[in-house]
PDB file of C-alpha atoms in Angstrom:
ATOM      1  CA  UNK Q 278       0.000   0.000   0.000  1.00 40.00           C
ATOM      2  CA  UNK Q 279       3.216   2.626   1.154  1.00 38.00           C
ATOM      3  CA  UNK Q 280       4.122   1.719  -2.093  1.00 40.00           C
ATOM      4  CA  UNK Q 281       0.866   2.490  -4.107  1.00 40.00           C
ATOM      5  CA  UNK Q 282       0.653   5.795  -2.478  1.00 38.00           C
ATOM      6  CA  UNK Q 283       3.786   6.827  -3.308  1.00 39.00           C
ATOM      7  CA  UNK Q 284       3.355   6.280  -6.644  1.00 38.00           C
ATOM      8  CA  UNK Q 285       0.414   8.472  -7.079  1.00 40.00           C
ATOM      9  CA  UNK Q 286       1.822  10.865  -5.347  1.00 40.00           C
ATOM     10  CA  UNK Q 287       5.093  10.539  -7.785  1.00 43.00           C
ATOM     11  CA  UNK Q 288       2.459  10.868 -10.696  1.00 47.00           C
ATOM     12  CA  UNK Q 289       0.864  14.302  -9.366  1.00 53.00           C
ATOM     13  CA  UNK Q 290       3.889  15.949  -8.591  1.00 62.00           C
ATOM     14  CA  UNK Q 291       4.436  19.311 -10.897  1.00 70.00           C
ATOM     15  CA  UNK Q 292       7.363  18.162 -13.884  1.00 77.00           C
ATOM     16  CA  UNK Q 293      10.995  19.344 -14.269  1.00 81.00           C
ATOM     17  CA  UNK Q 294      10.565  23.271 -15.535  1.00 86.00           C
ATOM     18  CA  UNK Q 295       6.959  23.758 -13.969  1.00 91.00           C
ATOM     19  CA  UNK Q 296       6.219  26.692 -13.520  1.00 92.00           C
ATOM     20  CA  UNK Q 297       3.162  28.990 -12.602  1.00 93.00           C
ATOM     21  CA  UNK Q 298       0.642  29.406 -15.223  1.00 94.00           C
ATOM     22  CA  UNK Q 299       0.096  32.929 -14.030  1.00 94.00           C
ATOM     23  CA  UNK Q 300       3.931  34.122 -13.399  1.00 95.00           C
ATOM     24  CA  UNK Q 301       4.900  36.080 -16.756  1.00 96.00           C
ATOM     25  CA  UNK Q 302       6.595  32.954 -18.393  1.00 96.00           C
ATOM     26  CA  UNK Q 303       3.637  30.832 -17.900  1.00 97.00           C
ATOM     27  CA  UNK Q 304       1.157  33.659 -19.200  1.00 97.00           C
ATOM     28  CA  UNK Q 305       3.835  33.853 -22.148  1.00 98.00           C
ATOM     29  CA  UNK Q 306       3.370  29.908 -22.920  1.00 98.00           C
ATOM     30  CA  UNK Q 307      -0.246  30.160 -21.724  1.00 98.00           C
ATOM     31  CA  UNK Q 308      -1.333  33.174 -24.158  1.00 98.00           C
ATOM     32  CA  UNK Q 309      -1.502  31.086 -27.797  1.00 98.00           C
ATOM     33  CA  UNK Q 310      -2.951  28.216 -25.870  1.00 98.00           C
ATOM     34  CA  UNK Q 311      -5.872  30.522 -24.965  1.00 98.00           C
ATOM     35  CA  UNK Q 312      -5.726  32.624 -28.305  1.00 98.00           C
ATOM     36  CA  UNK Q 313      -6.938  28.872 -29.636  1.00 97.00           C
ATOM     37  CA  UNK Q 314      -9.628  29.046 -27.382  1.00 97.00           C
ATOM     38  CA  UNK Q 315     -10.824  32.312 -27.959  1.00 97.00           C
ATOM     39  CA  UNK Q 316     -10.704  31.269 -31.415  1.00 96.00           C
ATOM     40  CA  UNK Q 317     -12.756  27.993 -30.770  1.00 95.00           C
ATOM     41  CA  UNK Q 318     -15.105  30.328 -29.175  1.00 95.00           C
ATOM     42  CA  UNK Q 319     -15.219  32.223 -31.670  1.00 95.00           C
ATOM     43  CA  UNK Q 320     -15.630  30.192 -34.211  1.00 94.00           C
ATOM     44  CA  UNK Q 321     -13.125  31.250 -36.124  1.00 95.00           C
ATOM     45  CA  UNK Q 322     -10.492  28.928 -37.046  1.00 94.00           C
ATOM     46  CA  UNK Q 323      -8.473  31.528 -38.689  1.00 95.00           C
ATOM     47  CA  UNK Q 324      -7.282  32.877 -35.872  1.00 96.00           C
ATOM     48  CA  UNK Q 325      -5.657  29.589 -34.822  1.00 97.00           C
ATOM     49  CA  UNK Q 326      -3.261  29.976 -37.818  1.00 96.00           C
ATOM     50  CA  UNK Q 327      -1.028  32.183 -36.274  1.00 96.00           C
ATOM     51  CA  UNK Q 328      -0.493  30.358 -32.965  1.00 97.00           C
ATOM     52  CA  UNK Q 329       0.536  27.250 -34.429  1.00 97.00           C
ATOM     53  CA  UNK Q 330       3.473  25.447 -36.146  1.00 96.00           C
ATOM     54  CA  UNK Q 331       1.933  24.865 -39.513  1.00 91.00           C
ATOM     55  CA  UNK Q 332       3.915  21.372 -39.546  1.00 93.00           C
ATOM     56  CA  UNK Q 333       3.049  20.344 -36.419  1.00 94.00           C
ATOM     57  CA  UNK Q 334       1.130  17.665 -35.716  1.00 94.00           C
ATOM     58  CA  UNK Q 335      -2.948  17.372 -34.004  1.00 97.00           C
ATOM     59  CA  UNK Q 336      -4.000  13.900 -32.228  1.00 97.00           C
ATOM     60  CA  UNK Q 337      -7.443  13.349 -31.069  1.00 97.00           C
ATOM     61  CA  UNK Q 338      -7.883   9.785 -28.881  1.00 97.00           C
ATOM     62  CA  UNK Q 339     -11.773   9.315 -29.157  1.00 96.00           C
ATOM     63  CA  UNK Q 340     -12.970   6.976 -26.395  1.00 94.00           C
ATOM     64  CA  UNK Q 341     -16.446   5.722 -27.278  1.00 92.00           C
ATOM     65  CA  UNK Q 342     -19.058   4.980 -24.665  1.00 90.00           C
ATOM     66  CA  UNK Q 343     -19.482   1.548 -25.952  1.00 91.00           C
ATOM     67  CA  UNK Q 344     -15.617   1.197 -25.881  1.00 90.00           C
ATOM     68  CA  UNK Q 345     -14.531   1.569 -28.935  1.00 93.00           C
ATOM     69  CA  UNK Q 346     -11.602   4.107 -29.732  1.00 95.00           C
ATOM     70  CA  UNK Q 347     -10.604   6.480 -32.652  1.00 95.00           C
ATOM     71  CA  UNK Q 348      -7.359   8.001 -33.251  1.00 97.00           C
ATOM     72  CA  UNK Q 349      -7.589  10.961 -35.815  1.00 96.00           C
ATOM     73  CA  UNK Q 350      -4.393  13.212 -37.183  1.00 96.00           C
ATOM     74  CA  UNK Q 351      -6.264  15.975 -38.752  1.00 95.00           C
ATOM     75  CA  UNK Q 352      -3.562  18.836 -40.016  1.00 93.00           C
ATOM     76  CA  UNK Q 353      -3.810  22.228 -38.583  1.00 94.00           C
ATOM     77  CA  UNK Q 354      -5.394  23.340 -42.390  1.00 93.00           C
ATOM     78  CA  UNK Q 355      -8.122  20.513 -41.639  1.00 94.00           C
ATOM     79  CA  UNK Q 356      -8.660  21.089 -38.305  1.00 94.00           C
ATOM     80  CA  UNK Q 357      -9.238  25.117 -39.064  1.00 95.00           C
ATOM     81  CA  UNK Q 358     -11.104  24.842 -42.060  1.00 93.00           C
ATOM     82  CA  UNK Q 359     -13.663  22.358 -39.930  1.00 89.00           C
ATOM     83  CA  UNK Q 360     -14.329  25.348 -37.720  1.00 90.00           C
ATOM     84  CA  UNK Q 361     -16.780  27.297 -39.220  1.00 89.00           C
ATOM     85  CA  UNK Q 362     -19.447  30.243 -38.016  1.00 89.00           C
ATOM     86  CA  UNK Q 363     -22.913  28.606 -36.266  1.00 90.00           C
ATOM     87  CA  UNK Q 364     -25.351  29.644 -33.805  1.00 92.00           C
ATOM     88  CA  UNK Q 365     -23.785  27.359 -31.372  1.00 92.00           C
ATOM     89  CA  UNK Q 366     -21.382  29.138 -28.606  1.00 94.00           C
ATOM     90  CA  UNK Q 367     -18.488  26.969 -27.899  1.00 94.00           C
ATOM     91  CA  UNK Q 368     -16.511  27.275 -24.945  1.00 95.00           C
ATOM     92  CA  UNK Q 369     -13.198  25.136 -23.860  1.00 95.00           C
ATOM     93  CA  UNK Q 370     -12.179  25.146 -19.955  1.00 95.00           C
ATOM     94  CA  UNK Q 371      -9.062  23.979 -19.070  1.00 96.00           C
ATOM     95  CA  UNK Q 372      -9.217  24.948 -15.428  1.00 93.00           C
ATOM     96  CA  UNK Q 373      -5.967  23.779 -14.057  1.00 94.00           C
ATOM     97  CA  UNK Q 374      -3.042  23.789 -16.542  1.00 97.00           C
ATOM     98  CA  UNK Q 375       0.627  22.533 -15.833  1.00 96.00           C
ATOM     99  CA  UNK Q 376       3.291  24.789 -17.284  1.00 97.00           C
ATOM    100  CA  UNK Q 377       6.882  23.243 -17.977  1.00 97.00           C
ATOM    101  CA  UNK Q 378       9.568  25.089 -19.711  1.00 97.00           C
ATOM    102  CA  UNK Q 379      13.287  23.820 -20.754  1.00 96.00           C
ATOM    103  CA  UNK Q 380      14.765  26.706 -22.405  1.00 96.00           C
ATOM    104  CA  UNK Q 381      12.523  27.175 -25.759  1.00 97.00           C
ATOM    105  CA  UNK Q 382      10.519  24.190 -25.239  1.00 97.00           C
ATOM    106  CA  UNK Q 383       7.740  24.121 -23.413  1.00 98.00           C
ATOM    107  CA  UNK Q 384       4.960  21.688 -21.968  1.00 97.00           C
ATOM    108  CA  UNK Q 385       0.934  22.703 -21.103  1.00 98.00           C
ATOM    109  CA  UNK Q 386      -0.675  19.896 -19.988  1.00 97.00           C
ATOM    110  CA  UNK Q 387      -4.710  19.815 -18.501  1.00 97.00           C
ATOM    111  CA  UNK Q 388      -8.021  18.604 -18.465  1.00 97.00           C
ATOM    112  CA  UNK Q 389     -10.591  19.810 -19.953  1.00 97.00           C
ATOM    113  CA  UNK Q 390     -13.671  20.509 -20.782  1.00 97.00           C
ATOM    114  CA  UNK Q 391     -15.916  21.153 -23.342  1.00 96.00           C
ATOM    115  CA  UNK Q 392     -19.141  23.183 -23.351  1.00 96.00           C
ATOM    116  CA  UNK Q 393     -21.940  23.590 -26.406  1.00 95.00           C
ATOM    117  CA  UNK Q 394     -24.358  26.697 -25.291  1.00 95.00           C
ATOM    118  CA  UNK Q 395     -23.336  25.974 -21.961  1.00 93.00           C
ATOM    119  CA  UNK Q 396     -23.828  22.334 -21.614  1.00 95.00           C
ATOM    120  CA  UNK Q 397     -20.831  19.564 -21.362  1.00 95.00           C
ATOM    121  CA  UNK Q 398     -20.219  18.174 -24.719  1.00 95.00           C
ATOM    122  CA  UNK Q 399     -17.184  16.103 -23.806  1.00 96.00           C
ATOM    123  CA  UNK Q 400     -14.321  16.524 -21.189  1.00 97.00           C
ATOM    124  CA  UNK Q 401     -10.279  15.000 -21.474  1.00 97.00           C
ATOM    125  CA  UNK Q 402      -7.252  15.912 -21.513  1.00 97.00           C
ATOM    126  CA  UNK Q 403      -4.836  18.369 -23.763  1.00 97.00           C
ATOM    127  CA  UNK Q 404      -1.558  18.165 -24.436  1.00 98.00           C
ATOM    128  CA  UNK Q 405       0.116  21.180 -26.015  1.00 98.00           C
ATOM    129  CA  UNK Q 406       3.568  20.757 -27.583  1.00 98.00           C
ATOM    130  CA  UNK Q 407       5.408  24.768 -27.657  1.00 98.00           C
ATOM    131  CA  UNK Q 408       8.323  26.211 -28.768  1.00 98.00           C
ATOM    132  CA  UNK Q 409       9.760  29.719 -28.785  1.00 97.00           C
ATOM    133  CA  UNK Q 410      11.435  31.500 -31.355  1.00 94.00           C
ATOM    134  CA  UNK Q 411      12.138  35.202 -31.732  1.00 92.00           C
ATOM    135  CA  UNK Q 412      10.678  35.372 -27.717  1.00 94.00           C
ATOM    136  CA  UNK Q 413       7.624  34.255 -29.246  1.00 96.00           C
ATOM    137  CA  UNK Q 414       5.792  31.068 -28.130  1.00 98.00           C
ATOM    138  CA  UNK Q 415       4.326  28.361 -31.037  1.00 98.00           C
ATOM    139  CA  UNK Q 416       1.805  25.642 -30.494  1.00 98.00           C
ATOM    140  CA  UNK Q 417       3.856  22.349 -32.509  1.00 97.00           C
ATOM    141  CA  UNK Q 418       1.949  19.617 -31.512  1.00 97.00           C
ATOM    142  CA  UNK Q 419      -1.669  19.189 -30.102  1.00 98.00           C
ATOM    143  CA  UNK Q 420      -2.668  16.179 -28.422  1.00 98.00           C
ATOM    144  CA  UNK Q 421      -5.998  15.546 -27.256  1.00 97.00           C
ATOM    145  CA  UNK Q 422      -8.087  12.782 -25.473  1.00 97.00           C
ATOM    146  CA  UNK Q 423     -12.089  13.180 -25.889  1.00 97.00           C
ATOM    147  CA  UNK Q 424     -14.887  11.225 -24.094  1.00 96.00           C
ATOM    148  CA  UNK Q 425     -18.113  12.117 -22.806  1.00 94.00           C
ATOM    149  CA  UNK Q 426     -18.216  10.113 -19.250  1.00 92.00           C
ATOM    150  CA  UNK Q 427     -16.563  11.409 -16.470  1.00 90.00           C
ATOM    151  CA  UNK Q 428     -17.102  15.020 -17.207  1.00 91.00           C
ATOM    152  CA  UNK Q 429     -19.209  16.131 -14.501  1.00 80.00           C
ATOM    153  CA  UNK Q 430     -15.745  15.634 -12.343  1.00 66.00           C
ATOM    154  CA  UNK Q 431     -14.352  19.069 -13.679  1.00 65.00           C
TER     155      UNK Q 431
END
């Protein structure tokens, strides 16, 4: 059992290079992570384009009530042109983010979740791959896991 518990307590502790989200280097890694959620709420996938790596790399892990599971790799230009004006509001909250930095690379890592006109769509986790160049932070990679059980947790 000692050695249970300190296991999970080995898997919540903060990573190397975590930092605040609030401090001014977190808010510098935070700010295109939210600028995609802005976007998302706005509807406007657009304005996702210049927050990201246009080579990088999405992954969505889509666990199915019935257990089934779907792994898609949309590219950033699919994954923007699928967001499109409606009279649906969208909202992502990622409550409690982990910030890690090394240098220019950096780490956000959180749950999630996901609201349609104010009601839970689906809840997970996100990943978010950054690096910085010319002081400026990028979104690489974007790594997401979607279900809708377990939401109501958040």
């Amino acid at each position: 059992m000692l050695v249970a518990t300190a296991l999970a307590l080995s898997l919540q502790a903060a990573p190397a290079g975590a930092v605040d989200p609030t401090s001014p280097e977190g808010a510098a890694v935070m700010a295109p992570v939210n600028a995609v959620f802005a976007a998302l709420a706005a509807r406007d996938g657009q304005a996702i384009l210049p927050h990201v790596d246009q080579n990088g790399r999405i992954t969505v892990v889509v666990d199915r009530v019935d257990g089934a599971r779907r792994v898609g790799t949309p590219t950033w230009a699919e994954f923007t042109s699928g967001l499109t004006a409606g009279p649906e509001r969208f909202e992502e909250q990622m409550p409690n983010p982990t910030v890690a930095i090394d240098g220019n690379i950096a780490t956000v890592w959180g749950r999630y979740v996901f609201k349609i006109d104010g009601q839970t769509s689906h809840c997970g986790v996100n990943h978010f791959d950054l690096i910085r160049r010319n002081d400026e932070w990028t979104i690489v990679n974007l790594t997401w896991s979607q279900r809708t059980t377990g939401c109501e947790a958040l």
